[in-house]
mmCIF file of C-alpha atoms in Angstrom:
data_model
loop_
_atom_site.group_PDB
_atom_site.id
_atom_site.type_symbol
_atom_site.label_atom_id
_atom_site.label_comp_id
_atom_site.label_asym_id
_atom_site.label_seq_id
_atom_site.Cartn_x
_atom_site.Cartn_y
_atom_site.Cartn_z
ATOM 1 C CA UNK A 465 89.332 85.411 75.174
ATOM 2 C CA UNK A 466 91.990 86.532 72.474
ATOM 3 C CA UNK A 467 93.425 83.877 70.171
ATOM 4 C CA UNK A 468 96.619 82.015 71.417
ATOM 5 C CA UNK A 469 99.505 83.124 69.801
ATOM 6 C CA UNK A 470 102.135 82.153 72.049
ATOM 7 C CA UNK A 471 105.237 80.959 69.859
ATOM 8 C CA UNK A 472 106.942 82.912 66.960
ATOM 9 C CA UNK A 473 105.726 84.107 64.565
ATOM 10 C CA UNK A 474 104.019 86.722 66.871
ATOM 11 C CA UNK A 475 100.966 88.582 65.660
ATOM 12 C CA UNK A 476 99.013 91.540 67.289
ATOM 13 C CA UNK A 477 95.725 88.988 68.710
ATOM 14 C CA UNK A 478 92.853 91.227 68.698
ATOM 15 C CA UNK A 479 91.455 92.620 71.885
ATOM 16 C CA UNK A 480 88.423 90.684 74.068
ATOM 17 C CA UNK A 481 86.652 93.891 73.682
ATOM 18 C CA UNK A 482 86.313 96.920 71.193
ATOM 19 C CA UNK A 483 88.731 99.920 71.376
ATOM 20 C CA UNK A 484 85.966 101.889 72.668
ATOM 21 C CA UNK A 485 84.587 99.224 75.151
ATOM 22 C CA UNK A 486 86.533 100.705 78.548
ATOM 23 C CA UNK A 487 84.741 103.873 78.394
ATOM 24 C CA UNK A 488 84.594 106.272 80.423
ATOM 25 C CA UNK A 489 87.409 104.858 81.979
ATOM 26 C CA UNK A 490 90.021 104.279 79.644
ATOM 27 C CA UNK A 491 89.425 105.844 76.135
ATOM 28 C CA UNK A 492 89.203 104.960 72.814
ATOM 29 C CA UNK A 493 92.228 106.602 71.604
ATOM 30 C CA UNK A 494 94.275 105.334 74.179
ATOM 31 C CA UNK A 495 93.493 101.597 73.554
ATOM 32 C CA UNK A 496 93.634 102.007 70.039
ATOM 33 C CA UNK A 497 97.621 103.348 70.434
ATOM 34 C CA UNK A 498 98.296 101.789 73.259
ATOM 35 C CA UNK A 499 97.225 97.835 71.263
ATOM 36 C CA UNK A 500 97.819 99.053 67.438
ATOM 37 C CA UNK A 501 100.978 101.220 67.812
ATOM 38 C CA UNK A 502 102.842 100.500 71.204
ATOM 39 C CA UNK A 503 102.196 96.597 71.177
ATOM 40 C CA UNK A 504 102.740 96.407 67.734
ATOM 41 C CA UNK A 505 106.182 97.945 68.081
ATOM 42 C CA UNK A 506 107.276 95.563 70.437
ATOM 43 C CA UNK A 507 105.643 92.013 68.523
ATOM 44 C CA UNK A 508 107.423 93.804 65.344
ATOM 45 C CA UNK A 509 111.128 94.187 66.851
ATOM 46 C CA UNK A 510 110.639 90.892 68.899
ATOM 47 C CA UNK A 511 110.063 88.550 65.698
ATOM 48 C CA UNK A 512 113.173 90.351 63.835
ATOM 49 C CA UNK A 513 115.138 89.470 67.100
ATOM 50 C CA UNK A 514 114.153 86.241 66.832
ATOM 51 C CA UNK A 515 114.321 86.138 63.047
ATOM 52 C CA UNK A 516 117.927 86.972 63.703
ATOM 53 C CA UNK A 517 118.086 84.029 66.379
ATOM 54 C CA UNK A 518 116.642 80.691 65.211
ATOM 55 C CA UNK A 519 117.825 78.775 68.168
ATOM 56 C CA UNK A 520 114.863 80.781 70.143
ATOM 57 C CA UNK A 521 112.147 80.449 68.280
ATOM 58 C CA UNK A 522 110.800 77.392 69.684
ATOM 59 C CA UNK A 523 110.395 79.004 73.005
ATOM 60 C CA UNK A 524 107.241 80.221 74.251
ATOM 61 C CA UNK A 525 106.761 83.774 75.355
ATOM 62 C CA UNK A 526 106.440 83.144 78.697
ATOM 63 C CA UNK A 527 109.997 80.950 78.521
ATOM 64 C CA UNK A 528 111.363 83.866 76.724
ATOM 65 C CA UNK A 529 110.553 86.408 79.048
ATOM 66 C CA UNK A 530 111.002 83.834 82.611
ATOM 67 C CA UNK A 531 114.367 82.736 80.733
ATOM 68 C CA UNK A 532 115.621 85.388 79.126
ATOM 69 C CA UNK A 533 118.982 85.549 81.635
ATOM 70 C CA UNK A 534 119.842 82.133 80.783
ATOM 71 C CA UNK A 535 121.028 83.772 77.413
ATOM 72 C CA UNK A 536 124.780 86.149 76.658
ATOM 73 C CA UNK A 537 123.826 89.301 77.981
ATOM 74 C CA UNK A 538 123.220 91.743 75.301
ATOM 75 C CA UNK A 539 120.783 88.970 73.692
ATOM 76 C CA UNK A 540 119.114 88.705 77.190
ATOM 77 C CA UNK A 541 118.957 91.861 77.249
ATOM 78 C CA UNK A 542 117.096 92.549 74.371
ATOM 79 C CA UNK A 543 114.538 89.635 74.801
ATOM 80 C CA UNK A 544 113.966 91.021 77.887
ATOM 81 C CA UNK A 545 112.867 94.386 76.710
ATOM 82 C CA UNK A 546 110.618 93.174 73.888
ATOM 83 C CA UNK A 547 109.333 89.992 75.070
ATOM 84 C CA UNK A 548 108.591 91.516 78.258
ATOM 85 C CA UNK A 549 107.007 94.473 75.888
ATOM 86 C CA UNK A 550 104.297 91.677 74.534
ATOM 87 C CA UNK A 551 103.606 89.740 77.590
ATOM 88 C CA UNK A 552 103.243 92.264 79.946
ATOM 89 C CA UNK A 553 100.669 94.544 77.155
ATOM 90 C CA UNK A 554 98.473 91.245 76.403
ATOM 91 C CA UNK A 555 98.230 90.034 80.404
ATOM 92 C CA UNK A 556 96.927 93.904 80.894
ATOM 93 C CA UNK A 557 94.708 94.032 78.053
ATOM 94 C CA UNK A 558 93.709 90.460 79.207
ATOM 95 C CA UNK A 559 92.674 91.600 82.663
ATOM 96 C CA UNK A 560 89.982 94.191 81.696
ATOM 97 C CA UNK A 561 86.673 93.934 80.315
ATOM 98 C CA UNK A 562 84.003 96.195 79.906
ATOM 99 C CA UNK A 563 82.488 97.476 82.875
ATOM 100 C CA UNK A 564 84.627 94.736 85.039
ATOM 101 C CA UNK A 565 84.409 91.179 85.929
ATOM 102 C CA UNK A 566 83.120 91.002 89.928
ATOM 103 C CA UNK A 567 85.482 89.055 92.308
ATOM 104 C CA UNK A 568 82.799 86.771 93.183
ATOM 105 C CA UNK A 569 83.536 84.382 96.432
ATOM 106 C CA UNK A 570 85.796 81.733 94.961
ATOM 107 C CA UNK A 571 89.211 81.075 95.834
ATOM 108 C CA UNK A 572 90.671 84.268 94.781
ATOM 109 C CA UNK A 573 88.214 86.227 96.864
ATOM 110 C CA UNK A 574 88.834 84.187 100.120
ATOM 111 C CA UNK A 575 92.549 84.618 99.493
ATOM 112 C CA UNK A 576 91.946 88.799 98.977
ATOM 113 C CA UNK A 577 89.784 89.026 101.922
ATOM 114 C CA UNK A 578 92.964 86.966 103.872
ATOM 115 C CA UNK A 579 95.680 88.509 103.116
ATOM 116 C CA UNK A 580 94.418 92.147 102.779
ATOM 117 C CA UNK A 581 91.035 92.139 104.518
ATOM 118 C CA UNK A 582 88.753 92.460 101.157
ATOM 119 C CA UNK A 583 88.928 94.335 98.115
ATOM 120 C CA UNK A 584 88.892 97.604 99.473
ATOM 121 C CA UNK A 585 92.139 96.738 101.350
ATOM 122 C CA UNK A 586 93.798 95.198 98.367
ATOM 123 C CA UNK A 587 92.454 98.403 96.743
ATOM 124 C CA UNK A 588 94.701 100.524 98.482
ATOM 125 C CA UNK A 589 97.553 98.080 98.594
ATOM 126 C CA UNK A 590 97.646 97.924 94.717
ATOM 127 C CA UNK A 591 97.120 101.712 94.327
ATOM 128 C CA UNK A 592 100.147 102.492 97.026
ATOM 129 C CA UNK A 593 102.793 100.122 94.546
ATOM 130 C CA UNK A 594 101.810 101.494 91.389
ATOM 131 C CA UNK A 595 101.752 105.626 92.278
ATOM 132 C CA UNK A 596 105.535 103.651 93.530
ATOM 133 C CA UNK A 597 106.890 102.968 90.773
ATOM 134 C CA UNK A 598 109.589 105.692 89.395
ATOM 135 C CA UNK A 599 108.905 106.426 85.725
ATOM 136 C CA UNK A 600 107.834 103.260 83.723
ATOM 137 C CA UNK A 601 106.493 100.389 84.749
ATOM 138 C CA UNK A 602 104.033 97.828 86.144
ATOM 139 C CA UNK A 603 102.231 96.816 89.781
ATOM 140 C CA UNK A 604 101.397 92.636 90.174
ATOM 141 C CA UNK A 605 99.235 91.100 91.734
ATOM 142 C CA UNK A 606 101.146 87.458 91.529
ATOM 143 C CA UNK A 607 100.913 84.056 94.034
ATOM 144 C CA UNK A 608 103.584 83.069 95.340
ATOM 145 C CA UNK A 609 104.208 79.744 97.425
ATOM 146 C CA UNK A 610 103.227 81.772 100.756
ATOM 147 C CA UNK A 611 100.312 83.324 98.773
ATOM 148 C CA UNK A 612 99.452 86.355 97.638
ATOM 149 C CA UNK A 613 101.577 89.221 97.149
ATOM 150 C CA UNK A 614 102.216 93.186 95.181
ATOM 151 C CA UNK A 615 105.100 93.440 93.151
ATOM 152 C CA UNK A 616 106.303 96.132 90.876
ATOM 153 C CA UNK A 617 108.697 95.616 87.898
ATOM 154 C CA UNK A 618 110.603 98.840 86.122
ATOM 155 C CA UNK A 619 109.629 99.199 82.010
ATOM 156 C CA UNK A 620 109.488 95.907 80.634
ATOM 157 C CA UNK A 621 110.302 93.275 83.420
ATOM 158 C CA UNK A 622 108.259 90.558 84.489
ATOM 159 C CA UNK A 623 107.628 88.610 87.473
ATOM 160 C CA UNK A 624 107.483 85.569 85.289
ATOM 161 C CA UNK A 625 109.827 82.919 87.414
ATOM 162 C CA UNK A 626 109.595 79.702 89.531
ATOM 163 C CA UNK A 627 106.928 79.816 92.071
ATOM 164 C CA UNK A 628 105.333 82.751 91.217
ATOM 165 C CA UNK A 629 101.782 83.234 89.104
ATOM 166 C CA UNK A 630 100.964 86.649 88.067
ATOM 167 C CA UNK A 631 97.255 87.214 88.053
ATOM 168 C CA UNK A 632 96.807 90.640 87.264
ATOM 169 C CA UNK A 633 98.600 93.816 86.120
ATOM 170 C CA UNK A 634 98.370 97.318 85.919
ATOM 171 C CA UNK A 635 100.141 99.163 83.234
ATOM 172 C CA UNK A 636 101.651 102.741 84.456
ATOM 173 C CA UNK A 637 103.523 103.687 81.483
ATOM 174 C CA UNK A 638 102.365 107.325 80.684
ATOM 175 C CA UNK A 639 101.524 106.047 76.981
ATOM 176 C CA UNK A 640 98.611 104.080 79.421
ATOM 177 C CA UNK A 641 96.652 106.911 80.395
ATOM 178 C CA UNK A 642 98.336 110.525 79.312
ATOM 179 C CA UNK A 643 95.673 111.142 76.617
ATOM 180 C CA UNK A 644 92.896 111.158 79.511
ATOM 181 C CA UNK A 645 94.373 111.252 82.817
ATOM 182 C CA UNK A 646 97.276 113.372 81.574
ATOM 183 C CA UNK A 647 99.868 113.051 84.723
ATOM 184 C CA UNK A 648 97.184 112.363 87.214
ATOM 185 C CA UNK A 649 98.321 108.864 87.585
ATOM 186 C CA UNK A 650 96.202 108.123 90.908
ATOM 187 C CA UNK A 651 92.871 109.044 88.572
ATOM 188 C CA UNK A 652 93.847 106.414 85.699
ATOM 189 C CA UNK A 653 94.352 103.921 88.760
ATOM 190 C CA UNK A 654 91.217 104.438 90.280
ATOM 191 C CA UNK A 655 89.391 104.486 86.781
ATOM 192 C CA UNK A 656 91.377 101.143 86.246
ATOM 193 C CA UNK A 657 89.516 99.692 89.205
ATOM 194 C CA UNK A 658 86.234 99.650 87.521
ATOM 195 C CA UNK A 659 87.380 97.390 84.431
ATOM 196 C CA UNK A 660 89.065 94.521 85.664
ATOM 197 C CA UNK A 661 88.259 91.276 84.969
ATOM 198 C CA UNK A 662 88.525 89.278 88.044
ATOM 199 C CA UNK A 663 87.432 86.367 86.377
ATOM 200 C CA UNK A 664 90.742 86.505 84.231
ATOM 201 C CA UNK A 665 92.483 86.529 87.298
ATOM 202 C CA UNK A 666 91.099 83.596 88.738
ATOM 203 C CA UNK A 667 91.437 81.799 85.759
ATOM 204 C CA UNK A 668 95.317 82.401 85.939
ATOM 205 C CA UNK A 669 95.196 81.452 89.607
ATOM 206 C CA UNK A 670 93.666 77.851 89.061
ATOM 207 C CA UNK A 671 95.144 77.135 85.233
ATOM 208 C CA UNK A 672 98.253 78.816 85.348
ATOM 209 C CA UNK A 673 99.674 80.499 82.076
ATOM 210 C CA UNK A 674 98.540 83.411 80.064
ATOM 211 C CA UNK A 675 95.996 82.239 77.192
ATOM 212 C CA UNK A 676 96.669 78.630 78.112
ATOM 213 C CA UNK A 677 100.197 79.024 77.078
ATOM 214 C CA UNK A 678 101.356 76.861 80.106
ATOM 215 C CA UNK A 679 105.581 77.683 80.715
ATOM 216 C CA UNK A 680 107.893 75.083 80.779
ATOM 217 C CA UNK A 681 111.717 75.296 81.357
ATOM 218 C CA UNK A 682 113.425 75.211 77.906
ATOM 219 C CA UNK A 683 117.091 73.917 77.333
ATOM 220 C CA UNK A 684 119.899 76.326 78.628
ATOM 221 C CA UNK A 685 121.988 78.422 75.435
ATOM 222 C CA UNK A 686 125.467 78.967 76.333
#
């Protein structure tokens, strides 16, 4: 598991794996921009936002991105984009591993096989949202109080609020999978398949939190 780094300072937390671990699915190039140049970006231009706003750097980066509307606007705007930017690249990264994790038959696989019928049916449910999503974005799997459910989220939002528990993500940004898959989005998905890490996503289920970075509801800014 990648080192918790969940307040600011942010740094770039090396991956669980090596750059060239997902192959042939995702490739070494890709991984290597897609952590070292994309994430980077985003860790780099949310410390000088919160450089430039003391009053937020107590909050955790799930508070900043669950919280960010409590805040005026253009700040919550902003915190938003780049927050979102780092939680939603480490929870993706965070949900492969090398040749995938199996489901196994604990709680999360009694829960897929309810609600969808079994992998395969999930399978198809997860593929349908992402090739959904116009332009930039993500597909969820989260649980919600009613249990599991898809979402999507456009470019950097989250589906980091009360009652819900994201528990995997797939990243559909081009920058994710041009390199290989050029446009052929529904290939990249498919090739995503065979790395996740299931057992990150059960982990999530039952502990909550990404990394162990547990959120908790910070005092409102005016």
């Amino acid at each position: 598991m990648a080192m918790k780094n969940c307040c600011y300072p942010f740094i770039n937390t090396p991956l669980p794996y090596g750059y060239n671990a997902l192959k042939p699915f995702i490739d070494e190039k890709t991984m290597w921009l897609h952590h070292s140049r994309h994430l980077q970006n985003y860790i780099d231009n949310l410390n000088k936002l919160l450089k430039e706003n003391p009053e937020l750097q107590s909050w955790s980066l799930e508070e900043l991105v669950g919280c960010y509307s409590w805040l005026p606007r253009t700040l919550g705007t902003a915190v938003r984009n780049q927050a979102g930017g780092v939680y939603n690249h480490r929870f993706f990264f965070e949900g492969m591993a090398p040749g995938g994790i199996s489901l196994g038959d604990g709680v999360l696989a009694q829960e897929i096989n309810r609600t969808f019928g079994g992998t395969e049916g999930w399978k198809e449910r997860m593929k349908e949202a992402a090739m959904s999503v116009f332009g930039s974005g993500y597909a969820w799997l989260v649980w919600e109080k009613n249990g599991l459910e898809i979402r999507t989220t456009a470019n950097q939002d989250s589906p980091v609020e009360p009652d819900v528990r994201p528990l995997l993500n797939i990243d559909v940004w081009e920058h994710a999978y041009y390199l290989k898959h050029y446009n052929v989005r529904a290939a990249y998905i498919e090739d995503w398949f065979q790395v996740i890490n299931w057992h990150a996503a059960q982990r999530r289920l039952t502990c909550g939190g990404m990394m162990g970075c547990t959120p908790k509801i910070p005092e409102r800014i005016s």
